[in-house]
Amino acid sequence: MPEDSNPILRWQRQDLPPTLSQRFEFDSYAETRRFLDGVAKLAEAAQHYPNLSFGKTYVSVTLDADGKKLTPDIVALAQKIDALATKAG
Amino acid sequence: MPEDSNPILRWQRQDLPPTLSQRFEFDSYAETRRFLDGVAKLAEAAQHYPNLSFGKTYVSVTLDADGKKLTPDIVALAQKIDALATKAG
């Protein structure tokens, strides 16, 4: 995949403490719920629980690493969440 | 019910813009999820969608009134969410 289409590039990276975050917007509450349920399944599979903020038509996801370095597993989880949003939106 | 056992008193009230907010803590991710699902059902029944922030074992709920005055319906929703947390916790 060419680098500029790599979905992970859309996430905001923060360094102290290391986090990846992204906001997703949806057209309806039903889509928002579908996305949230999908994120919950991914989180349980990865045993890594993001912090989520959401309202009727948006979800903000923040992945952290308990103050340690972001691992490839966390980046992979972000990419899976992106893929989910592409399907839901 | 005597005033000091009224669960709504535990919520933080903000006036500009008017919001009610409360943080709930849980012992496990399973309990957090059960609570979130319950809040979603209450929100759909009330057709009023709170802003929620959550992680593995906490949920923060903020109810707003689109910048207008908090209505009895919104206070009633807060009380129902409190009752749900009492059951889940």
mmCIF file of C-alpha atoms in Angstrom:
data_model
loop_
_atom_site.group_PDB
_atom_site.id
_atom_site.type_symbol
_atom_site.label_atom_id
_atom_site.label_comp_id
_atom_site.label_asym_id
_atom_site.label_seq_id
_atom_site.Cartn_x
_atom_site.Cartn_y
_atom_site.Cartn_z
ATOM 1 C CA MET A 1 0.000 0.000 0.000
ATOM 2 C CA PRO A 2 1.493 3.419 -0.910
ATOM 3 C CA GLU A 3 2.361 5.415 2.187
ATOM 4 C CA ASP A 4 -0.083 8.252 1.525
ATOM 5 C CA SER A 5 -3.056 5.886 1.554
ATOM 6 C CA ASN A 6 -1.961 4.312 4.862
ATOM 7 C CA PRO A 7 -4.941 4.962 7.140
ATOM 8 C CA ILE A 8 -2.803 5.205 10.269
ATOM 9 C CA LEU A 9 -1.454 8.538 9.025
ATOM 10 C CA ARG A 10 -4.842 10.122 9.750
ATOM 11 C CA TRP A 11 -4.535 9.532 13.504
ATOM 12 C CA GLN A 12 -3.194 12.249 15.786
ATOM 13 C CA ARG A 13 -0.065 11.135 17.543
ATOM 14 C CA GLN A 14 0.910 12.549 20.929
ATOM 15 C CA ASP A 15 4.215 11.717 22.578
ATOM 16 C CA LEU A 16 3.983 12.530 26.297
ATOM 17 C CA PRO A 17 2.308 10.223 27.221
ATOM 18 C CA PRO A 18 2.223 8.338 23.915
ATOM 19 C CA THR A 19 -1.287 8.147 22.478
ATOM 20 C CA LEU A 20 -2.967 7.788 19.101
ATOM 21 C CA SER A 21 -6.332 9.467 18.687
ATOM 22 C CA GLN A 22 -8.914 9.949 16.005
ATOM 23 C CA ARG A 23 -12.424 11.342 15.690
ATOM 24 C CA PHE A 24 -15.016 9.626 13.499
ATOM 25 C CA GLU A 25 -18.305 11.187 12.373
ATOM 26 C CA PHE A 26 -21.433 9.303 11.378
ATOM 27 C CA ASP A 27 -24.756 10.166 9.742
ATOM 28 C CA SER A 28 -26.987 8.513 12.328
ATOM 29 C CA TYR A 29 -27.061 7.164 15.850
ATOM 30 C CA ALA A 30 -27.520 3.646 14.423
ATOM 31 C CA GLU A 31 -24.192 3.933 12.554
ATOM 32 C CA THR A 32 -22.510 5.329 15.665
ATOM 33 C CA ARG A 33 -23.745 2.350 17.686
ATOM 34 C CA ARG A 34 -22.616 -0.140 15.035
ATOM 35 C CA PHE A 35 -19.150 1.396 15.080
ATOM 36 C CA LEU A 36 -18.991 1.350 18.905
ATOM 37 C CA ASP A 37 -19.979 -2.313 18.996
ATOM 38 C CA GLY A 38 -17.285 -3.103 16.429
ATOM 39 C CA VAL A 39 -14.644 -1.213 18.414
ATOM 40 C CA ALA A 40 -15.691 -3.133 21.554
ATOM 41 C CA LYS A 41 -15.168 -6.453 19.736
ATOM 42 C CA LEU A 42 -11.732 -5.363 18.458
ATOM 43 C CA ALA A 43 -10.760 -4.147 21.954
ATOM 44 C CA GLU A 44 -11.743 -7.443 23.533
ATOM 45 C CA ALA A 45 -9.859 -9.415 20.864
ATOM 46 C CA ALA A 46 -6.747 -7.263 21.382
ATOM 47 C CA GLN A 47 -7.233 -7.113 25.181
ATOM 48 C CA HIS A 48 -6.457 -3.419 24.827
ATOM 49 C CA TYR A 49 -9.175 -0.980 25.860
ATOM 50 C CA PRO A 50 -9.259 2.447 24.222
ATOM 51 C CA ASN A 51 -10.756 5.517 25.844
ATOM 52 C CA LEU A 52 -13.802 6.526 23.846
ATOM 53 C CA SER A 53 -15.925 9.651 23.885
ATOM 54 C CA PHE A 54 -19.098 9.673 21.883
ATOM 55 C CA GLY A 55 -22.361 11.424 21.279
ATOM 56 C CA LYS A 56 -25.207 10.822 18.847
ATOM 57 C CA THR A 57 -23.130 11.036 15.670
ATOM 58 C CA TYR A 58 -19.451 11.045 16.615
ATOM 59 C CA VAL A 59 -16.875 8.882 18.330
ATOM 60 C CA SER A 60 -13.414 9.977 19.494
ATOM 61 C CA VAL A 61 -11.006 7.112 20.084
ATOM 62 C CA THR A 62 -7.787 7.413 22.080
ATOM 63 C CA LEU A 63 -5.359 4.520 22.312
ATOM 64 C CA ASP A 64 -2.667 4.724 24.952
ATOM 65 C CA ALA A 65 0.146 2.466 26.064
ATOM 66 C CA ASP A 66 -0.037 2.971 29.849
ATOM 67 C CA GLY A 67 2.653 5.643 29.546
ATOM 68 C CA LYS A 68 5.015 3.315 27.640
ATOM 69 C CA LYS A 69 5.960 3.332 23.961
ATOM 70 C CA LEU A 70 3.242 2.694 21.394
ATOM 71 C CA THR A 71 3.651 -0.890 20.201
ATOM 72 C CA PRO A 72 2.965 -2.316 16.718
ATOM 73 C CA ASP A 73 -0.063 -4.065 18.300
ATOM 74 C CA ILE A 74 -1.575 -0.697 19.204
ATOM 75 C CA VAL A 75 -0.924 0.664 15.715
ATOM 76 C CA ALA A 76 -2.544 -2.478 14.265
ATOM 77 C CA LEU A 77 -5.605 -1.891 16.461
ATOM 78 C CA ALA A 78 -5.846 1.698 15.158
ATOM 79 C CA GLN A 79 -5.733 0.397 11.587
ATOM 80 C CA LYS A 80 -8.504 -2.116 12.308
ATOM 81 C CA ILE A 81 -10.647 0.648 13.832
ATOM 82 C CA ASP A 82 -10.078 2.748 10.698
ATOM 83 C CA ALA A 83 -11.167 -0.157 8.512
ATOM 84 C CA LEU A 84 -14.316 -0.512 10.616
ATOM 85 C CA ALA A 85 -15.160 3.188 10.189
ATOM 86 C CA THR A 86 -14.740 2.908 6.422
ATOM 87 C CA LYS A 87 -17.263 0.064 6.405
ATOM 88 C CA ALA A 88 -19.712 1.816 8.774
ATOM 89 C CA GLY A 89 -19.620 5.274 7.162
ATOM 90 C CA MET B 1 -37.987 9.825 49.264
ATOM 91 C CA PRO B 2 -36.010 12.047 51.686
ATOM 92 C CA GLU B 3 -34.043 14.708 49.853
ATOM 93 C CA ASP B 4 -30.607 13.450 50.912
ATOM 94 C CA SER B 5 -31.178 10.038 49.325
ATOM 95 C CA ASN B 6 -32.287 11.569 46.012
ATOM 96 C CA PRO B 7 -29.744 10.135 43.556
ATOM 97 C CA ILE B 8 -29.846 13.187 41.296
ATOM 98 C CA LEU B 9 -28.015 15.190 43.962
ATOM 99 C CA ARG B 10 -24.843 13.268 43.138
ATOM 100 C CA TRP B 11 -24.635 14.688 39.612
ATOM 101 C CA GLN B 12 -22.525 17.717 38.875
ATOM 102 C CA ARG B 13 -24.601 20.579 37.569
ATOM 103 C CA GLN B 14 -23.145 23.199 35.266
ATOM 104 C CA ASP B 15 -25.091 26.276 34.214
ATOM 105 C CA LEU B 16 -23.455 27.755 31.125
ATOM 106 C CA PRO B 17 -24.369 25.806 29.044
ATOM 107 C CA PRO B 18 -26.665 23.759 31.303
ATOM 108 C CA THR B 19 -25.406 20.194 31.747
ATOM 109 C CA LEU B 20 -25.623 17.396 34.269
ATOM 110 C CA SER B 21 -22.647 15.075 34.520
ATOM 111 C CA GLN B 22 -21.580 12.095 36.544
ATOM 112 C CA ARG B 23 -18.756 9.561 36.530
ATOM 113 C CA PHE B 24 -19.418 5.889 37.282
ATOM 114 C CA GLU B 25 -16.745 3.323 38.155
ATOM 115 C CA PHE B 26 -17.003 -0.429 37.637
ATOM 116 C CA ASP B 27 -15.021 -3.474 38.686
ATOM 117 C CA SER B 28 -14.727 -5.031 35.235
ATOM 118 C CA TYR B 29 -15.015 -4.312 31.533
ATOM 119 C CA ALA B 30 -18.074 -6.613 31.413
ATOM 120 C CA GLU B 31 -19.893 -4.407 33.942
ATOM 121 C CA THR B 32 -18.839 -1.271 32.045
ATOM 122 C CA ARG B 33 -20.294 -2.733 28.834
ATOM 123 C CA ARG B 34 -23.547 -3.736 30.543
ATOM 124 C CA PHE B 35 -23.947 -0.212 31.853
ATOM 125 C CA LEU B 36 -23.186 1.329 28.435
ATOM 126 C CA ASP B 37 -25.763 -0.905 26.760
ATOM 127 C CA GLY B 38 -28.325 0.092 29.385
ATOM 128 C CA VAL B 39 -27.591 3.802 28.896
ATOM 129 C CA ALA B 40 -27.978 3.336 25.127
ATOM 130 C CA LYS B 41 -31.445 1.801 25.624
ATOM 131 C CA LEU B 42 -32.506 4.634 27.962
ATOM 132 C CA ALA B 43 -31.174 7.220 25.493
ATOM 133 C CA GLU B 44 -33.106 5.695 22.621
ATOM 134 C CA ALA B 45 -36.291 5.503 24.718
ATOM 135 C CA ALA B 46 -35.877 9.163 25.754
ATOM 136 C CA GLN B 47 -34.667 10.236 22.285
ATOM 137 C CA HIS B 48 -32.025 12.204 24.154
ATOM 138 C CA TYR B 49 -28.418 11.278 23.527
ATOM 139 C CA PRO B 50 -25.868 11.933 26.274
ATOM 140 C CA ASN B 51 -22.190 12.477 25.622
ATOM 141 C CA LEU B 52 -20.284 9.567 27.091
ATOM 142 C CA SER B 53 -16.594 9.032 27.744
ATOM 143 C CA PHE B 54 -15.466 5.616 28.846
ATOM 144 C CA GLY B 55 -12.528 3.335 29.309
ATOM 145 C CA LYS B 56 -12.193 -0.208 30.617
ATOM 146 C CA THR B 57 -13.752 0.430 34.046
ATOM 147 C CA TYR B 58 -15.334 3.898 34.016
ATOM 148 C CA VAL B 59 -18.029 5.851 32.226
ATOM 149 C CA SER B 60 -18.558 9.621 32.384
ATOM 150 C CA VAL B 61 -22.018 10.741 31.321
ATOM 151 C CA THR B 62 -22.901 14.316 30.370
ATOM 152 C CA LEU B 63 -26.475 15.299 29.625
ATOM 153 C CA ASP B 64 -27.037 18.627 27.921
ATOM 154 C CA ALA B 65 -30.066 20.521 26.717
ATOM 155 C CA ASP B 66 -28.712 21.965 23.461
ATOM 156 C CA GLY B 67 -27.850 25.176 25.307
ATOM 157 C CA LYS B 68 -31.390 25.532 26.685
ATOM 158 C CA LYS B 69 -32.671 24.961 30.234
ATOM 159 C CA LEU B 70 -32.464 21.466 31.698
ATOM 160 C CA THR B 71 -35.937 19.960 31.528
ATOM 161 C CA PRO B 72 -37.593 17.517 33.972
ATOM 162 C CA ASP B 73 -37.213 14.884 31.215
ATOM 163 C CA ILE B 74 -33.429 15.282 31.325
ATOM 164 C CA VAL B 75 -33.381 15.052 35.128
ATOM 165 C CA ALA B 76 -35.551 11.925 34.888
ATOM 166 C CA LEU B 77 -33.055 10.404 32.434
ATOM 167 C CA ALA B 78 -30.211 11.117 34.895
ATOM 168 C CA GLN B 79 -32.164 9.375 37.651
ATOM 169 C CA LYS B 80 -32.770 6.333 35.441
ATOM 170 C CA ILE B 81 -29.038 6.177 34.623
ATOM 171 C CA ASP B 82 -28.259 6.308 38.367
ATOM 172 C CA ALA B 83 -30.657 3.439 38.995
ATOM 173 C CA LEU B 84 -28.933 1.436 36.253
ATOM 174 C CA ALA B 85 -25.501 2.012 37.818
ATOM 175 C CA THR B 86 -26.794 0.855 41.198
ATOM 176 C CA LYS B 87 -27.953 -2.388 39.577
ATOM 177 C CA ALA B 88 -24.732 -2.883 37.567
ATOM 178 C CA GLY B 89 -22.276 -2.011 40.339
#
